[in-house]
CSV table of C-alpha atoms in Angstrom, one decimal:
chain,number,residue,atom,x,y,z
B,1,VAL,CA,114.7,89.0,88.2
B,2,LEU,CA,116.6,88.8,85.0
B,3,LEU,CA,114.6,90.2,82.1
B,4,LEU,CA,113.4,87.6,79.6
B,5,VAL,CA,112.8,89.7,76.5
B,6,SER,CA,109.6,89.2,74.5
B,7,SER,CA,107.2,91.5,72.7
B,8,ALA,CA,104.4,93.0,74.7
B,9,ALA,CA,101.1,93.7,72.9
B,10,ALA,CA,100.0,97.1,71.9
B,11,ALA,CA,98.2,99.0,74.7
B,12,LEU,CA,94.5,98.4,75.3
B,13,PRO,CA,92.2,101.2,76.4
B,14,ILE,CA,92.1,101.0,80.2
B,15,PRO,CA,88.5,99.7,80.6
B,16,GLU,CA,89.2,96.9,78.1
B,17,ALA,CA,92.5,96.1,79.8
B,18,ILE,CA,90.8,95.8,83.2
B,19,GLU,CA,88.3,93.3,81.8
B,20,ALA,CA,90.9,91.4,79.9
B,21,VAL,CA,93.1,90.9,82.9
B,22,ALA,CA,90.3,90.0,85.3
B,23,ASN,CA,88.6,87.7,82.8
B,24,ARG,CA,91.8,85.8,82.3
B,25,LEU,CA,92.2,85.4,86.1
B,26,VAL,CA,88.7,84.0,86.3
B,27,ALA,CA,89.2,81.6,83.4
B,28,ASP,CA,92.5,80.2,84.6
B,29,GLN,CA,91.7,79.8,88.3
B,30,ILE,CA,91.8,76.3,89.6
B,31,THR,CA,88.1,75.5,90.4
B,32,THR,CA,88.2,71.7,90.6
B,33,PRO,CA,87.8,70.4,94.2
B,34,GLY,CA,91.2,69.6,95.9
B,35,PRO,CA,93.9,71.2,98.0
B,36,LEU,CA,94.7,73.9,95.3
B,37,GLN,CA,91.1,74.9,94.6
B,38,GLY,CA,90.9,78.7,94.4
B,39,THR,CA,94.5,79.2,93.5
B,40,TRP,CA,96.2,79.8,90.1
B,41,PRO,CA,98.6,77.3,88.4
B,42,GLY,CA,102.0,77.4,90.0
B,43,GLU,CA,101.3,80.5,92.2
B,44,ALA,CA,99.5,79.3,95.3
B,45,ASP,CA,101.7,81.3,97.6
B,46,PHE,CA,100.6,84.5,95.8
B,47,THR,CA,96.9,83.9,96.1
B,48,GLY,CA,96.5,86.9,98.3
B,49,SER,CA,97.8,89.4,95.8
B,50,ILE,CA,95.6,87.9,93.0
B,51,VAL,CA,92.5,87.9,95.2
B,52,ALA,CA,93.1,91.5,96.2
B,53,GLY,CA,93.3,92.5,92.5
B,54,LEU,CA,90.0,90.7,91.7
B,55,ALA,CA,88.3,92.3,94.7
B,56,ASN,CA,89.3,95.7,93.3
B,57,ALA,CA,88.1,94.7,89.8
B,58,TYR,CA,84.8,93.8,91.2
B,59,LEU,CA,84.5,97.2,93.0
B,60,LEU,CA,85.1,98.9,89.7
B,61,THR,CA,82.9,96.9,87.4
B,62,GLY,CA,80.3,95.2,89.5
B,63,ASN,CA,81.0,91.9,87.6
B,64,ALA,CA,79.9,89.1,90.0
B,65,ALA,CA,82.4,86.7,88.4
B,66,TYR,CA,85.3,88.7,89.8
B,67,LYS,CA,83.8,88.6,93.3
B,68,ASN,CA,83.1,84.9,93.0
B,69,ALA,CA,86.7,84.1,92.0
B,70,ALA,CA,88.0,86.3,94.8
B,71,GLU,CA,85.8,84.5,97.3
B,72,LEU,CA,87.1,81.1,96.0
B,73,GLY,CA,90.6,82.3,96.5
B,74,GLY,CA,89.8,83.7,99.9
B,75,ASN,CA,88.4,80.3,100.9
B,76,TYR,CA,91.7,78.7,99.9
B,77,ILE,CA,93.4,81.2,102.2
B,78,LEU,CA,91.1,80.4,105.1
B,79,ASN,CA,91.5,76.6,104.6
B,80,THR,CA,95.2,76.6,104.1
B,81,HIS,CA,96.7,79.6,105.9
B,82,GLY,CA,93.8,80.9,107.9
B,83,SER,CA,95.7,80.7,111.2
B,84,HIS,CA,98.9,82.0,109.8
B,85,PRO,CA,98.3,84.1,106.6
B,86,PHE,CA,101.0,85.9,104.6
B,87,GLY,CA,100.7,89.6,104.6
B,88,ASP,CA,99.0,89.9,101.2
B,89,GLU,CA,96.6,87.1,102.2
B,90,ALA,CA,95.6,88.9,105.4
B,91,TYR,CA,95.0,92.0,103.3
B,92,ALA,CA,93.0,90.1,100.8
B,93,LEU,CA,90.8,88.7,103.7
B,94,ALA,CA,90.1,92.2,104.9
B,95,LEU,CA,89.1,93.3,101.4
B,96,LEU,CA,86.8,90.2,101.0
B,97,SER,CA,84.8,91.2,104.1
B,98,ASP,CA,84.4,94.7,102.6
B,99,ILE,CA,83.0,93.4,99.2
B,100,THR,CA,81.0,90.5,100.5
B,101,GLY,CA,79.7,91.7,103.8
B,102,ASN,CA,80.9,88.3,105.3
B,103,PRO,CA,82.8,89.1,108.6
B,104,THR,CA,84.4,85.7,108.7
B,105,TYR,CA,87.3,86.8,106.4
B,106,ALA,CA,88.2,89.9,108.5
B,107,SER,CA,87.6,88.2,111.8
B,108,THR,CA,90.0,85.4,110.8
B,109,ALA,CA,92.7,87.9,110.1
B,110,LYS,CA,92.0,89.7,113.4
B,111,SER,CA,92.2,86.5,115.3
B,112,PHE,CA,95.6,85.8,113.8
B,113,TYR,CA,96.9,89.3,114.8
B,114,ASP,CA,95.5,89.2,118.3
B,115,SER,CA,97.0,85.8,119.0
B,116,LEU,CA,100.5,86.7,117.9
B,117,ASP,CA,103.7,87.4,119.7
B,118,THR,CA,103.8,90.5,117.5
B,119,TYR,CA,107.3,91.7,118.2
B,120,GLY,CA,108.7,88.2,117.8
B,121,TYR,CA,106.9,87.6,114.6
B,122,ILE,CA,107.9,91.0,113.1
B,123,SER,CA,111.6,90.4,114.0
B,124,GLY,CA,111.5,87.3,111.9
B,125,PHE,CA,111.4,89.4,108.7
B,126,LYS,CA,115.0,90.4,109.4
B,127,GLY,CA,116.0,87.1,108.0
B,128,THR,CA,114.7,87.9,104.5
B,129,ASP,CA,115.6,90.4,101.8
B,130,ARG,CA,114.8,94.0,102.9
B,131,SER,CA,112.4,94.6,100.1
B,132,ASN,CA,110.6,91.4,100.9
B,133,ALA,CA,110.4,92.5,104.5
B,134,VAL,CA,108.9,95.9,103.6
B,135,PHE,CA,106.4,94.3,101.2
B,136,TYR,CA,104.9,91.8,103.7
B,137,VAL,CA,105.1,94.1,106.7
B,138,ALA,CA,103.3,96.8,104.7
B,139,GLN,CA,100.5,94.3,103.8
B,140,HIS,CA,100.2,93.2,107.4
B,141,ALA,CA,100.1,96.8,108.6
B,142,VAL,CA,97.2,97.7,106.3
B,143,ALA,CA,95.4,94.5,107.1
B,144,ALA,CA,95.9,94.9,110.8
B,145,HIS,CA,94.6,98.4,110.6
B,146,LYS,CA,91.5,97.5,108.5
B,147,VAL,CA,90.4,94.6,110.8
B,148,GLY,CA,91.1,96.6,114.1
B,149,ALA,CA,93.9,94.4,115.4
B,150,THR,CA,95.2,95.4,118.9
B,151,ASP,CA,98.8,95.7,117.7
B,152,ALA,CA,98.1,97.5,114.4
B,153,GLY,CA,100.2,100.5,115.5
B,154,ILE,CA,103.2,98.2,116.1
B,155,TRP,CA,103.0,96.9,112.6
B,156,ARG,CA,103.0,100.5,111.3
B,157,GLN,CA,106.1,101.4,113.3
B,158,ALA,CA,107.8,98.2,112.2
B,159,LEU,CA,107.2,99.1,108.6
B,160,ILE,CA,108.9,102.5,109.1
B,161,GLN,CA,112.0,100.7,110.6
B,162,TYR,CA,112.1,98.2,107.8
B,163,LEU,CA,111.8,100.9,105.2
B,164,ALA,CA,114.9,102.7,106.8
B,165,ARG,CA,116.9,99.6,106.0
B,166,VAL,CA,116.2,99.8,102.2
B,167,GLY,CA,119.0,101.0,99.9
B,168,ASP,CA,120.1,100.5,96.3
B,169,ASP,CA,122.8,97.9,97.2
B,170,VAL,CA,121.1,96.1,100.1
B,171,ALA,CA,117.6,95.5,98.8
B,172,TYR,CA,116.3,93.9,95.7
B,173,PHE,CA,113.6,96.5,94.8
B,174,PRO,CA,114.3,99.9,96.4
B,175,VAL,CA,111.7,102.1,94.6
B,176,GLN,CA,109.1,99.3,94.8
B,177,SER,CA,109.7,99.2,98.5
B,178,LEU,CA,109.2,102.9,98.8
B,179,GLY,CA,106.0,102.6,96.9
B,180,VAL,CA,104.4,99.9,98.9
B,181,ALA,CA,105.6,101.5,102.2
B,182,THR,CA,104.0,104.9,101.1
B,183,TRP,CA,100.8,103.0,100.2
B,184,ALA,CA,100.6,101.4,103.6
B,185,LEU,CA,101.7,104.3,105.8
B,186,SER,CA,99.3,106.7,104.1
B,187,GLN,CA,96.4,104.5,105.0
B,188,THR,CA,97.3,103.7,108.6
B,189,GLY,CA,98.3,106.9,110.3
B,190,PRO,CA,99.4,110.5,109.8
B,191,MET,CA,102.1,111.4,107.3
B,192,ASP,CA,103.7,113.9,109.5
B,193,ASP,CA,107.2,115.0,110.6
B,194,THR,CA,108.0,111.6,112.0
B,195,ARG,CA,111.5,110.6,110.8
B,196,VAL,CA,112.1,107.4,109.0
B,197,ASP,CA,115.4,106.9,110.8
B,198,PRO,CA,115.2,109.4,113.7
B,199,PHE,CA,118.7,108.9,115.1
B,200,GLY,CA,120.5,107.6,112.1
B,201,LEU,CA,121.3,104.4,113.9
B,202,ILE,CA,119.6,101.6,111.9
B,203,GLY,CA,118.9,103.1,108.5
B,204,GLU,CA,120.7,103.5,105.2
B,205,PRO,CA,122.2,106.9,104.3
B,206,TYR,CA,119.3,107.5,101.8
B,207,TRP,CA,116.9,108.2,104.7
B,208,ALA,CA,119.0,110.8,106.6
B,209,GLY,CA,116.6,113.5,107.6
B,210,VAL,CA,113.6,112.1,105.7
B,211,GLU,CA,110.2,112.5,107.3
B,212,LEU,CA,107.0,110.6,106.5
B,213,ASP,CA,105.5,113.7,104.9
B,214,ASP,CA,108.4,113.7,102.4
B,215,LEU,CA,107.7,110.2,101.1
B,216,ALA,CA,105.1,111.1,98.5
B,217,ALA,CA,107.3,113.7,96.9
B,218,ILE,CA,110.3,111.4,97.0
B,219,LEU,CA,108.3,108.6,95.4
B,220,ALA,CA,107.0,111.0,92.6
B,221,SER,CA,110.6,111.9,91.9
B,222,HIS,CA,111.3,108.3,90.9
B,223,GLN,CA,108.6,108.4,88.2
B,224,VAL,CA,110.2,108.8,84.8
B,225,GLY,CA,109.6,112.2,83.2
B,226,THR,CA,110.6,111.8,79.6
B,227,GLY,CA,112.2,109.3,77.3
B,228,SER,CA,111.9,105.6,76.6
B,229,TYR,CA,110.3,104.7,80.0
B,230,GLN,CA,108.1,107.8,80.4
B,231,ASP,CA,105.6,107.7,83.2
B,232,SER,CA,106.8,104.3,84.6
B,233,PHE,CA,109.0,104.1,87.7
B,234,TYR,CA,112.7,103.6,88.1
B,235,TYR,CA,114.0,100.4,89.7
B,236,ARG,CA,116.7,102.0,91.9
B,237,PHE,CA,117.0,105.2,93.8
B,238,ASP,CA,120.0,106.3,91.7
B,239,HIS,CA,118.0,105.6,88.5
B,240,THR,CA,120.6,103.1,87.1
B,241,ALA,CA,120.1,99.5,86.0
B,242,ALA,CA,120.7,96.9,88.6
B,243,GLY,CA,123.2,95.1,86.4
B,244,PRO,CA,123.7,93.4,83.1
B,245,GLY,CA,120.4,92.2,81.7
B,246,PHE,CA,118.3,94.7,83.6
B,247,GLU,CA,116.7,98.0,82.6
B,248,PRO,CA,116.7,101.1,84.7
B,249,ALA,CA,112.9,101.6,84.6
B,250,GLY,CA,109.7,100.3,83.1
B,251,TYR,CA,109.1,97.2,85.3
B,252,THR,CA,105.4,96.4,85.9
B,253,GLU,CA,105.7,95.8,89.7
B,254,ASP,CA,107.8,98.9,90.3
B,255,THR,CA,105.2,101.0,88.5
B,256,VAL,CA,102.3,99.2,90.2
B,257,PHE,CA,103.5,99.9,93.7
B,258,GLY,CA,104.7,103.4,92.7
B,259,ILE,CA,101.2,104.2,91.6
B,260,LEU,CA,99.6,102.6,94.6
B,261,GLY,CA,101.8,104.7,96.8
B,262,LEU,CA,100.9,107.9,95.0
B,263,ILE,CA,97.2,107.0,95.1
B,264,ALA,CA,97.2,106.4,98.8
B,265,ALA,CA,99.2,109.5,99.5
B,266,ASN,CA,96.9,111.6,97.3
B,267,ASN,CA,93.8,110.2,99.0
B,268,ALA,CA,95.3,111.1,102.4
B,269,ASN,CA,96.3,114.6,101.3
B,270,PRO,CA,94.6,115.7,98.0
B,271,GLY,CA,96.6,118.9,98.3
B,272,LEU,CA,99.6,117.0,97.0
B,273,GLY,CA,98.2,117.3,93.5
B,274,LEU,CA,99.3,113.9,92.2
B,275,ASP,CA,96.3,113.2,90.0
B,276,GLY,CA,98.3,113.7,86.8
B,277,ASN,CA,101.1,111.4,88.0
B,278,ILE,CA,98.6,108.7,88.8
B,279,LEU,CA,96.8,108.9,85.5
B,280,ALA,CA,100.0,108.9,83.5
B,281,GLY,CA,101.3,105.9,85.4
B,282,ARG,CA,98.1,104.0,84.8
B,283,LEU,CA,98.2,104.7,81.1
B,284,ALA,CA,101.7,103.4,81.0
B,285,LEU,CA,100.7,100.3,82.9
B,286,ALA,CA,98.0,99.6,80.2
B,287,SER,CA,100.9,99.1,77.8
B,288,THR,CA,101.9,95.9,79.5
B,289,VAL,CA,98.5,94.1,78.9
B,290,ALA,CA,98.0,91.9,75.9
B,291,SER,CA,94.5,91.4,74.4
B,292,ASP,CA,94.3,88.1,76.2
B,293,GLY,CA,94.8,89.7,79.6
B,294,VAL,CA,98.4,88.6,80.1
B,295,VAL,CA,100.5,91.0,82.2
B,296,TYR,CA,104.2,91.1,81.5
B,297,GLU,CA,107.2,91.7,83.7
B,298,HIS,CA,108.2,94.8,81.8
B,299,ILE,CA,105.8,97.3,80.3
B,300,TRP,CA,107.5,97.7,77.0
B,301,SER,CA,110.1,94.8,76.8
B,302,GLY,CA,107.7,92.1,77.8
B,303,GLY,CA,109.5,89.3,79.6
B,304,ALA,CA,108.0,86.8,82.0
B,305,SER,CA,104.3,86.8,82.9
B,306,TYR,CA,102.8,85.7,86.1
B,307,TYR,CA,99.2,85.7,87.5
B,308,THR,CA,100.7,87.7,90.4
B,309,TYR,CA,101.5,90.5,88.1
B,310,ALA,CA,97.9,90.5,86.9
B,311,GLY,CA,96.6,90.7,90.5
B,312,GLU,CA,99.0,93.5,91.4
B,313,TRP,CA,98.1,95.3,88.2
B,314,LEU,CA,94.4,95.3,89.1
B,315,GLN,CA,95.2,96.7,92.5
B,316,ALA,CA,96.8,99.8,90.9
B,317,ILE,CA,93.5,100.9,89.5
B,318,PRO,CA,92.1,103.7,91.7
B,319,GLU,CA,88.9,103.1,93.6
B,320,PRO,CA,85.8,104.6,91.9
B,321,THR,CA,85.9,107.9,93.8
B,322,THR,CA,89.4,108.6,92.5
B,323,LEU,CA,88.4,107.6,89.0
B,324,LEU,CA,85.7,110.2,89.1
B,325,LEU,CA,88.2,112.8,90.2
B,326,LEU,CA,90.4,111.9,87.2
B,327,GLY,CA,87.4,112.2,84.9
B,328,ILE,CA,87.4,108.7,83.7
B,329,GLY,CA,85.1,107.0,86.2
B,330,GLY,CA,81.8,107.1,84.3
B,331,LEU,CA,82.9,104.5,81.7
B,332,PHE,CA,83.6,102.0,84.5
B,333,LEU,CA,80.5,102.8,86.5
B,334,ARG,CA,78.2,102.3,83.6
B,335,ARG,CA,79.5,98.8,83.2
B,336,ARG,CA,78.1,97.7,86.6
B,337,ARG,CA,75.7,94.7,86.5
């Protein structure tokens, strides 16, 4: 996406940023009865990502308004795409069963997975951009795992194969793809010596010899250490800009999914010692939030703003146990009501 330069607001403290972002999503949700009830203006196809963010905001704050908005969005998914959800929608349904105790959301996703020609469905992602394929297959892999789908393991294996096809010049968002894949793989199975491209037959050269247990370290190596974009994530594996009008790092989505990948990897293996990377990345992400809860395309340069960015941003907040490990959980937990 070509950067549209604007001025992002000064950083809010993280607790205030969370509330500002979630409150805006609640305020701007379409609540009037009709076919788009539960969605957000112009972004119906991204309802799943926004609902997942609100679900996480509810887990952190206990604010019932966030749960209610998430449920309204989930009901839109059930009514519109229940028999054929996008990956982020299926993931959102699984989360909704977790926070509401209503099994209908998860059972709907499970019914979808168990009724599929799984191999045929997965092969259809070959017709889209490789980053797009990784994103949606990753979301499906986590959702299928969470709801106990029969073919959950097939989704995980497909994600590994789609990740192997990602490279700087053949995918829109290389580092973002690595982040979302690490997030999903770390939650759905062992991060062991399984090779991403075991025979070097289908993958890009970047993945030669790479094992699943290498992914967290590789992802961390794409977090900016010093300089103008410090603590955000690079866009490409070679750390260059994608072309004229782009910046090499600092995009909100790249940083969101980079942090999500590190969080999941750290939860699966606390010995990785990624707490500092995660906290630094989250503090950088807070810089993209305006006082009115708008989340911008780029952390420092501003640019476009979408409700999707807000939902994804809210997902990058660690769950309460991780917040406590980072020493900043109490402020959130006291706000429960």
